[in-house]
Coordinates of C-alpha atoms in Angstrom, one line a residue:
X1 CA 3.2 8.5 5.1
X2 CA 2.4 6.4 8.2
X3 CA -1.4 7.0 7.7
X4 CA -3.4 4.5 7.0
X5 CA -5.0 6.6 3.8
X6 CA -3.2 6.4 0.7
X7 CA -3.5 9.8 -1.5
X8 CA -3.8 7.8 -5.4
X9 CA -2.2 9.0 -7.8
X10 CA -4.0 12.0 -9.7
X11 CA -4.2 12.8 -13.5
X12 CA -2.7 15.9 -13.2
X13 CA 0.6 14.5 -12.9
X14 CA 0.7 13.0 -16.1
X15 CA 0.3 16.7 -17.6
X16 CA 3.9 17.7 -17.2
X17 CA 5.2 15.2 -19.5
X18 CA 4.6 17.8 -22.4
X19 CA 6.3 20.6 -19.9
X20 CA 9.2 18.3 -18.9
X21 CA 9.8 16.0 -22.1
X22 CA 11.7 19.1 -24.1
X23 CA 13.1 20.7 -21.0
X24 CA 16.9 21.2 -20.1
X25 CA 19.4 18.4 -20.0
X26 CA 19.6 16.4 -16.4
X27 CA 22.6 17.7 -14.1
X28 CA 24.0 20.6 -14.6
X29 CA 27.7 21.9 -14.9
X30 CA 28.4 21.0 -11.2
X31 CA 31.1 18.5 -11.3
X32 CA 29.4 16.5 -8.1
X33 CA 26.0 16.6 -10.2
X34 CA 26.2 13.5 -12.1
X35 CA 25.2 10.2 -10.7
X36 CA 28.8 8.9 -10.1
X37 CA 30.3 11.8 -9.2
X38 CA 31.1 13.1 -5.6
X39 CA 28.4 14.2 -2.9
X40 CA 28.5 17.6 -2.6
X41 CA 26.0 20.3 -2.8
X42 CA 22.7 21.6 -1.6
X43 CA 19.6 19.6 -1.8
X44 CA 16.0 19.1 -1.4
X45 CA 14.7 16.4 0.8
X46 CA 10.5 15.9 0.6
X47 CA 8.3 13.7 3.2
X48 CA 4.8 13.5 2.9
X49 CA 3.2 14.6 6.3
X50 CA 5.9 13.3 8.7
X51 CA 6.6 16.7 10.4
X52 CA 4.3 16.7 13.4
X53 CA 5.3 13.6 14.9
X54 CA 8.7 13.0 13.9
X55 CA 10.2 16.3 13.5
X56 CA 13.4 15.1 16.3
X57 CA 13.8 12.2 14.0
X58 CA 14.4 13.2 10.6
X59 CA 16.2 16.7 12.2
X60 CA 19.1 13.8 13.5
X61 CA 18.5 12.2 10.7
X62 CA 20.0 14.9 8.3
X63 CA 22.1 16.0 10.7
X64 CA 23.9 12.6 10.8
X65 CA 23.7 12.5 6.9
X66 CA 25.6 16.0 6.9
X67 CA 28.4 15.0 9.3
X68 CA 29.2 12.0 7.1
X69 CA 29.3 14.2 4.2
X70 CA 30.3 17.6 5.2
X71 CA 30.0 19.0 1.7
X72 CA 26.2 18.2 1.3
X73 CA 23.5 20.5 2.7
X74 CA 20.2 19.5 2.9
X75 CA 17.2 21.2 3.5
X76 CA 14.1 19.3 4.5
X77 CA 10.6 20.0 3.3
X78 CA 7.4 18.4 4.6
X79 CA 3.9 18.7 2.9
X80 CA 0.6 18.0 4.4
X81 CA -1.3 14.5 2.7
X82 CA -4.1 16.8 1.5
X83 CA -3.5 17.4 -2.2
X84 CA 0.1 15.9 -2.1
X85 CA -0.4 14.5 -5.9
X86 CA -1.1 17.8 -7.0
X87 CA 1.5 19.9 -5.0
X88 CA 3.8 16.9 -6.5
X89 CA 2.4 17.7 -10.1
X90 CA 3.0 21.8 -9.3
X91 CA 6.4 21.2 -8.2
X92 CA 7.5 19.1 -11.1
X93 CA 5.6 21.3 -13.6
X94 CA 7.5 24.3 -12.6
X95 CA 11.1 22.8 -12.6
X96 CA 11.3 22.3 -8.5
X97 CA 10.7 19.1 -7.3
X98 CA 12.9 18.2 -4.3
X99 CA 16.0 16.1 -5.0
X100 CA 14.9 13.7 -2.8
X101 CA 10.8 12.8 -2.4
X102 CA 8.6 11.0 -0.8
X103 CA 6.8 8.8 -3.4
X104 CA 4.1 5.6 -3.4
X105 CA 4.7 3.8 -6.8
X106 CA 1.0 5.5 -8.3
X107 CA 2.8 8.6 -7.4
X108 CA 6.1 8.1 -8.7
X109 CA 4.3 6.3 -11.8
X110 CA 3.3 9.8 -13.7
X111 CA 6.4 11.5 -12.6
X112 CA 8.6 8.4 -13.8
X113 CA 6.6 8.8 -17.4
X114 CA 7.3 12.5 -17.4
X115 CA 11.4 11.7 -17.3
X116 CA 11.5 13.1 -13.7
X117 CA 12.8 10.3 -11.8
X118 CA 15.7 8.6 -11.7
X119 CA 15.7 5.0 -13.4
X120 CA 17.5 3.4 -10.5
X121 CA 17.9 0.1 -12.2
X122 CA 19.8 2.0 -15.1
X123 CA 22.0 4.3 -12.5
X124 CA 25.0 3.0 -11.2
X125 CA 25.3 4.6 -8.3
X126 CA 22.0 3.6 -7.3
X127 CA 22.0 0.0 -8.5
X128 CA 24.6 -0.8 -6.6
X129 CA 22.8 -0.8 -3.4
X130 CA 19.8 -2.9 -4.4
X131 CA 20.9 -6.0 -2.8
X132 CA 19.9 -4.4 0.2
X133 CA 16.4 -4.7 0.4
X134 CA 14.1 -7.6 -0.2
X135 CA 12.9 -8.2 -3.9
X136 CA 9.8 -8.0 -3.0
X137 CA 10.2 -4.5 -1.8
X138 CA 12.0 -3.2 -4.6
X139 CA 10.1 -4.8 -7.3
X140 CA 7.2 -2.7 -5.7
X141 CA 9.0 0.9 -7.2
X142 CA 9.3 -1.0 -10.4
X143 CA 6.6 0.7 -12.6
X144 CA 4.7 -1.2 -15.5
X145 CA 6.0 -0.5 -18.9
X146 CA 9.2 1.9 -17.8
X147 CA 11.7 -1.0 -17.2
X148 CA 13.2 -0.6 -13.5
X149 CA 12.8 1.0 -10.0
X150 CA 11.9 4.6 -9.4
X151 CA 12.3 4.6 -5.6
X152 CA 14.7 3.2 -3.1
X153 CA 12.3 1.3 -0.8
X154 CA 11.8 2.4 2.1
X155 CA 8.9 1.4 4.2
X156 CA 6.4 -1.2 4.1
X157 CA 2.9 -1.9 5.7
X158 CA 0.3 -4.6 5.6
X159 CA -2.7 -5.1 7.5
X160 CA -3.8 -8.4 9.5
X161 CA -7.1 -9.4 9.3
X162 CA -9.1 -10.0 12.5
X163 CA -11.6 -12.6 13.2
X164 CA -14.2 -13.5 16.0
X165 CA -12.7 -17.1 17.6
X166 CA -16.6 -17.2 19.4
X167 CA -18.5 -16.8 16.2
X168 CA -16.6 -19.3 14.3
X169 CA -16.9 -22.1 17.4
X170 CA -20.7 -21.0 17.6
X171 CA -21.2 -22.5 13.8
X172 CA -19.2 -25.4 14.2
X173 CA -16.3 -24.1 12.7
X174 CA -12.6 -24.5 14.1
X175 CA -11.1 -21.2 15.5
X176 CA -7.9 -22.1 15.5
X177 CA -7.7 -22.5 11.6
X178 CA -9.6 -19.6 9.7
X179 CA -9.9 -19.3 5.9
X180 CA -6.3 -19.0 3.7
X181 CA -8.0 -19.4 0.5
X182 CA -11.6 -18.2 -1.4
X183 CA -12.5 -21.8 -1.3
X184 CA -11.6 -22.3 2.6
X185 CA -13.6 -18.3 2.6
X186 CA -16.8 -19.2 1.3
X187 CA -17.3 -22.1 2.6
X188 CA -16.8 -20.8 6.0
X189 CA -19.2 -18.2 5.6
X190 CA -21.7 -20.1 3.9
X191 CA -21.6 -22.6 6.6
X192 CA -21.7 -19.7 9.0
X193 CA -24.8 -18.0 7.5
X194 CA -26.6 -21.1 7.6
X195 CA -25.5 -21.9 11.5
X196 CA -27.0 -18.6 12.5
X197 CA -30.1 -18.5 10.6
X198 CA -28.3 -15.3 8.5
X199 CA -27.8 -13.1 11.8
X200 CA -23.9 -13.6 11.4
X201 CA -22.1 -12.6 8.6
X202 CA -18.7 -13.0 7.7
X203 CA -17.7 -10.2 6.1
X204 CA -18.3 -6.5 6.7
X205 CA -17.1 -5.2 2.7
X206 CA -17.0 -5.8 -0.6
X207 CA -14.4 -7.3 -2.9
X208 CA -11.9 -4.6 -3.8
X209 CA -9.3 -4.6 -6.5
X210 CA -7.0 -6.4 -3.8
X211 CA -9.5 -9.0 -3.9
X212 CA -9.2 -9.7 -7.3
X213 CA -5.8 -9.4 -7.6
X214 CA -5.4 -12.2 -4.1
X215 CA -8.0 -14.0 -5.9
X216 CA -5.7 -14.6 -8.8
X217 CA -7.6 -12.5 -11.4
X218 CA -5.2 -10.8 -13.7
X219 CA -5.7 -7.5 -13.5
X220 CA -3.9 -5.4 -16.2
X221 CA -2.0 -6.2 -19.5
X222 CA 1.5 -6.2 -18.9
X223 CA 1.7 -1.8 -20.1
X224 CA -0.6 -1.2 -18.3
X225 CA -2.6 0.2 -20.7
X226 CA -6.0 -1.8 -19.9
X227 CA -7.7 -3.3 -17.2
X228 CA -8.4 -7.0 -17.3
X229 CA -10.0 -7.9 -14.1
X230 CA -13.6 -8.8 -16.7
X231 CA -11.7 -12.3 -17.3
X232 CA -13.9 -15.0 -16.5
X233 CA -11.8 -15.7 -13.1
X234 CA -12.7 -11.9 -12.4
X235 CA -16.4 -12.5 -13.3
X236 CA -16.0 -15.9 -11.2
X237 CA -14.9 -13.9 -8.3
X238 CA -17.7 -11.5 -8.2
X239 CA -20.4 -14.3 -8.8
X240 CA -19.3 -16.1 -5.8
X241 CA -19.5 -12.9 -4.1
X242 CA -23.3 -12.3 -5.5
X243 CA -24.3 -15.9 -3.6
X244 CA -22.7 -15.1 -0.1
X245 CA -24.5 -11.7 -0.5
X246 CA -27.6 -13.4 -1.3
X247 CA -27.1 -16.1 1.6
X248 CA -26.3 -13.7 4.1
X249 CA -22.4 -14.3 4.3
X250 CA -22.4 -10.2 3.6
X251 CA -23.4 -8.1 6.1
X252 CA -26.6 -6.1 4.8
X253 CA -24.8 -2.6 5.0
X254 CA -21.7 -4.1 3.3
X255 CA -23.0 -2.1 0.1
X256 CA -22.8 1.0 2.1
X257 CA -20.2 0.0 4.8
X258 CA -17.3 2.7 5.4
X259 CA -14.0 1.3 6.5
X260 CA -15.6 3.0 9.7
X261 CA -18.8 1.4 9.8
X262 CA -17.2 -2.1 8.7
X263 CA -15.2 -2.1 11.9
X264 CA -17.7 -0.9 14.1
X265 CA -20.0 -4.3 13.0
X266 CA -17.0 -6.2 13.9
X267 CA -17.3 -4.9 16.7
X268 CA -20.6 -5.3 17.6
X269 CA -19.7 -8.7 17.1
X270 CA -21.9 -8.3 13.7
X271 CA -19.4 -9.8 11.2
X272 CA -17.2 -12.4 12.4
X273 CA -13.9 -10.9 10.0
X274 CA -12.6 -7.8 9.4
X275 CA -9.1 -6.2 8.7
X276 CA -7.8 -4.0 11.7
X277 CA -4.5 -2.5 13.3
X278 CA -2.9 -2.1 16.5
X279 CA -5.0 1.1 17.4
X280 CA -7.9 -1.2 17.2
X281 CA -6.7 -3.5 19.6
X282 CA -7.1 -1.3 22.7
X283 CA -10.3 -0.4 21.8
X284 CA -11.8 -3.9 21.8
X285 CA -10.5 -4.3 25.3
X286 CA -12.1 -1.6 26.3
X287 CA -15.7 -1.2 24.7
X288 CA -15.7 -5.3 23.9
X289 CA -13.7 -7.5 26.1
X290 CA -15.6 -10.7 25.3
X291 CA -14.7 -10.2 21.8
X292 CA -11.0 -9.3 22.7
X293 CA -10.9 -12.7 24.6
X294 CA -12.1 -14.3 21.4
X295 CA -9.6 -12.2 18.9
X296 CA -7.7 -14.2 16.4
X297 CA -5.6 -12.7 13.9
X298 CA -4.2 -14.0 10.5
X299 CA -4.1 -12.4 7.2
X300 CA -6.3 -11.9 4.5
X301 CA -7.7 -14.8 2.2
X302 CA -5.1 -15.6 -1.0
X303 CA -5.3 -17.6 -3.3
X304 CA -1.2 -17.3 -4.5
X305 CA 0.3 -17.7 -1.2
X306 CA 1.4 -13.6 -1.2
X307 CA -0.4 -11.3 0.8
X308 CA -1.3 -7.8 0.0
X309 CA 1.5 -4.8 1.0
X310 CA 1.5 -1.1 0.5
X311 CA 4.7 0.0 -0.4
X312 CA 6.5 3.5 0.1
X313 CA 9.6 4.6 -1.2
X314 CA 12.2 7.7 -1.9
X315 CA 12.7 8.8 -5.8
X316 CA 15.6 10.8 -6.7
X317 CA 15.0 13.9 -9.4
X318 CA 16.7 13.2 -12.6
X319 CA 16.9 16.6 -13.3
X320 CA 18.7 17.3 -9.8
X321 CA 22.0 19.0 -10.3
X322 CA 23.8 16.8 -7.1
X323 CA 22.6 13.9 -8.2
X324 CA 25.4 11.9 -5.9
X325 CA 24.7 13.8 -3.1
X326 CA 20.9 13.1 -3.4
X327 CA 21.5 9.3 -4.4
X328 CA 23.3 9.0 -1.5
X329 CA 21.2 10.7 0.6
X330 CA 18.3 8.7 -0.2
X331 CA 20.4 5.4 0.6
X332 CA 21.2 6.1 3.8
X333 CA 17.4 7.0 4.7
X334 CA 16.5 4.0 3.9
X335 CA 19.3 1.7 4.4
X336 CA 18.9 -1.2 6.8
X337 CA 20.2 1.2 10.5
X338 CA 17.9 3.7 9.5
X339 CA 14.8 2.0 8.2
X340 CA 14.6 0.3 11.4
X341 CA 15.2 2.9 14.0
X342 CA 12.3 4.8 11.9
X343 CA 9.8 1.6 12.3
X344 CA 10.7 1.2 16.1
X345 CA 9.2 4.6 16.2
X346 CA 5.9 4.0 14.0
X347 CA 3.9 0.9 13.5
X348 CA 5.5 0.4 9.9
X349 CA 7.9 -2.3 8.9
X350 CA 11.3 -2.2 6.7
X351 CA 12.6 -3.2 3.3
X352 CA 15.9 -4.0 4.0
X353 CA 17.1 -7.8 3.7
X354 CA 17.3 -9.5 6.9
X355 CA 15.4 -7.0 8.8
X356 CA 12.3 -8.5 9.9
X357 CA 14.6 -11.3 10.8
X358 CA 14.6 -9.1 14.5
X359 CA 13.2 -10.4 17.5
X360 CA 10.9 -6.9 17.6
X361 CA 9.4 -8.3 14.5
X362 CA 9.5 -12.4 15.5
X363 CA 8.6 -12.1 19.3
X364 CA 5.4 -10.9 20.9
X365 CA 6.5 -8.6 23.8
X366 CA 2.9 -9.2 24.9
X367 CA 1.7 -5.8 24.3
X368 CA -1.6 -5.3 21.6
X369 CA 1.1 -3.5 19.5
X370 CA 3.8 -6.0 19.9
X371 CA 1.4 -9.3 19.1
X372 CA -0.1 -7.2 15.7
X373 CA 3.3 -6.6 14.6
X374 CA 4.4 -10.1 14.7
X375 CA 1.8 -11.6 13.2
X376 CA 1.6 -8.7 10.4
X377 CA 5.5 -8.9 10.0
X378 CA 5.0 -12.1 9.2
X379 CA 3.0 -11.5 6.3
X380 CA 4.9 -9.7 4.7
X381 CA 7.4 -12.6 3.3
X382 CA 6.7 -12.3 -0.3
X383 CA 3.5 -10.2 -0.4
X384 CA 3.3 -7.9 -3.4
X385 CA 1.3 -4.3 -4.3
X386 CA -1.5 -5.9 -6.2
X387 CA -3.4 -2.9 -6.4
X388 CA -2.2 -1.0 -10.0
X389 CA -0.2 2.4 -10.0
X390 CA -2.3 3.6 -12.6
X391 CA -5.7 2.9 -11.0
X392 CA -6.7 5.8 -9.6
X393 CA -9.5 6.7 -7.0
X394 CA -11.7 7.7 -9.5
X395 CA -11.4 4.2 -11.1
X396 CA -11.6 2.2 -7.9
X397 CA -15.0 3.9 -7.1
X398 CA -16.2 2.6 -10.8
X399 CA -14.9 -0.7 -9.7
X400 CA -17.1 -0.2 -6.7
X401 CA -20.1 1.0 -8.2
X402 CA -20.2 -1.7 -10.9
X403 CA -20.0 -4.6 -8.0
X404 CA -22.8 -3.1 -5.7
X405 CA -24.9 -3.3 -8.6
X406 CA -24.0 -6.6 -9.8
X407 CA -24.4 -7.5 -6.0
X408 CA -28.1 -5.9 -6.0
X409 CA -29.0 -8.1 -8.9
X410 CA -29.0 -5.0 -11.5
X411 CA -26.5 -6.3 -13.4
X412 CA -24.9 -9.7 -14.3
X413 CA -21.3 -10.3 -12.7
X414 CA -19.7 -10.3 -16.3
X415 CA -21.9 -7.0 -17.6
X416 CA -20.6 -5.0 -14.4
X417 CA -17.2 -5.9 -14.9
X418 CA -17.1 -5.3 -18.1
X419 CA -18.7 -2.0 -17.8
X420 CA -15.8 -1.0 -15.1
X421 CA -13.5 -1.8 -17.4
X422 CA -14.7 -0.2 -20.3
X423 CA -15.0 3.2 -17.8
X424 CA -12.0 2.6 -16.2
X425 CA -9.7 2.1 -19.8
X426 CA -11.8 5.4 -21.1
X427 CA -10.4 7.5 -17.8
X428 CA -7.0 5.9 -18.5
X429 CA -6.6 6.4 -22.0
X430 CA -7.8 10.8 -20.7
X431 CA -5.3 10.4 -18.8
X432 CA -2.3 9.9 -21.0
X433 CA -3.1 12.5 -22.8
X434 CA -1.3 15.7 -23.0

């Protein structure tokens, strides 16, 4: 799903486990339905709003596939992003959920739990191939507590992180080395604040679950059966966080600030940071051009060397009765020819090894699209999910909530995150439930 808006993962999901759990045996009597045996047979093959725009691609695709394997049909599906979780949850509640879908890990995380999707690690057939893709990307589809990969990896995104060259020579600053860690981070913007008597901030937002987790705060148990993010680096985080909002290193709608709104400050020239794309490029040529001239780009403050990715990936249905034929369907989607003639085609980025080792990912063509994907390619050597499968959208706006109030002064750092924890474990604990 090339948007940049993830759909989280939904409770409703986790409600077919008790549907699921007791039903029928995986395969079928179809002698091609087991893992190992031969492709052959009809199957299901799911994206996640990809029709409009790529409708000629994925048609060859398929048709390729089915040349190559002339006794495998497939029939391709596409659903809208709206309510995807729960048209997932429908599908695998009622006993049809494609062979092949289109899956993030917090959406193959419930359906994994339920018995749906194929263990990868622990299928043959599928195993095989996972020397194909960087570790990185398939330890994304590995889900907490279930002991391997759910999804072959297929595409990958990250997001550079832009920042105003003017306002950081203004202050004294050097443009040509912007913050890589929280320390380098806060200093900058203290010194910033102080340089423009509080009219320039440095950041338009506030700290995330990302944040934490490039911080270095822990953020689950190893089940994932409760949030940890109140450990004192967590609290540590957030107080740090409470004194650049109190010296003006925050900009004063950063409470309130939309992705939206956050980039529309950077573009007044407002903030001197903010994370962007491609699109945004051509629009700071045209409505700012001195702040175009001025544009640096790097990635996002870390303080364990791994940047933040989103990953996406294609599950296989254990219960599929052409289990080959889906297995290796969902290989060569994502195998290494495929992956990248799909990201020449969208501003995404592969998982297969050697890959990004192109000169369309290494050179600037000097294009606005060409100079974001090198430096965002670039990035993505061994960056990691750090937001959890299980936290949902629901629990991120607790997270939130909690911080804007420990920002405000209602709460102490420690008392907020330890009340977004407590929340958070309550609506995860519902969850798992039956």
């Amino acid at each position: 799903m090339p948007p940049s808006r993830r759909a989280a993962a939904v409770t409703a999901p986790l409600l077919v486990s008790a549907l699921l759990l007791s039903a029928c045996g995986s395969g079928g009597d179809d002698p091609g339905g087991g893992a190992d045996g031969r492709a052959k047979g009809s199957i299901t093959f799911q994206t996640w709003n990809l029709r409009g725009k790529f409708k000629d691609y994925f048609d060859g695709l398929v048709r390729d596939f089915e040349n190559e394997h002339p006794d495998v049909d497939v029939k391709w599906l596409d659903q809208p992003a709206e309510n995807y979780a729960d048209k997932l949850s429908a599908d695998a509640a009622a006993g049809t959920l494609p062979d092949v879908v289109n899956v993030s890990p917090d959406l193959s995380y419930p359906l994994a739990k339920a018995g749906m999707l194929l263990n990868l690690d622990r299928t043959p057939a599928a195993a095989k191939f996972k020397g194909e893709y960087t570790a990185e990307a398939w330890q994304g589809n590995t889900l907490p507590g279930l002991d391997g990969s759910y999804a072959f990896p297929w595409y990958l995104n990250t997001g550079p992180l832009f920042y105003n060259k003017a306002l950081f020579r203004q202050s004294g600053l050097d443009p040509e080395k912007p913050p890589k860690t929280y320390d380098e981070l806060f200093a900058a913007a203290r010194t910033m604040a102080e340089k423009s008597g509080g009219k320039t901030a440095t950041l338009a937002g506030t700290p995330a679950v990302e944040d934490f987790g490039r911080y270095g705060v822990r953020l689950m148990n190893e089940d994932a059966t409760r949030f940890t993010y109140n450990e004192p680096k967590g609290v540590e985080l957030l107080t740090r966080y409470k004194e650049l909002h109190d010296r003006g290193g925050l900009d004063p709608q950063a409470l309130t600030n939309t992705p939206e709104k956050a980039g529309q400050r950077f573009l007044e020239q407002k903030v001197a940071m903010n994370p962007g794309g491609a699109n945004d490029l051509g629009t700071f040529r045209k409505s700012a051009p001195g702040l175009y001239r001025n544009l640096g780009i790097t990635d996002a403050p870390n303080n364990n060397g791994k940047p933040n990715m989103y990953v996406m990936g294609l599950g296989v249905n254990s219960r599929s009765k052409h289990k080959a034929a889906a297995i290796a369907f969902a290989h060569f989607v994502t195998d290494r020819k495929h992956q990248e003639a799909f990201a020449h085609k969208v501003a995404v980025f592969p998982s297969t090894k050697g890959s990004l080792e192109d000169p369309y990912w290494t050179k600037d063509d000097g294009t606005d699209e060409g100079r974001v994907r090198v430096a965002s390619a670039k990035m993505l050597k061994g960056a990691v999910n750090y937001t959890p499968v299980v936290m949902s959208d629901e629990m991120k706006v607790v997270l939130k909530n909690e911080v804007a109030k420990a920002l405000q002064g209602k709460k102490s750092p420690q008392r907020a995150l330890d009340d977004a924890v407590a929340r958070s474990d309550k609506l995860l604990a519902q969850s798992r439930q039956p």
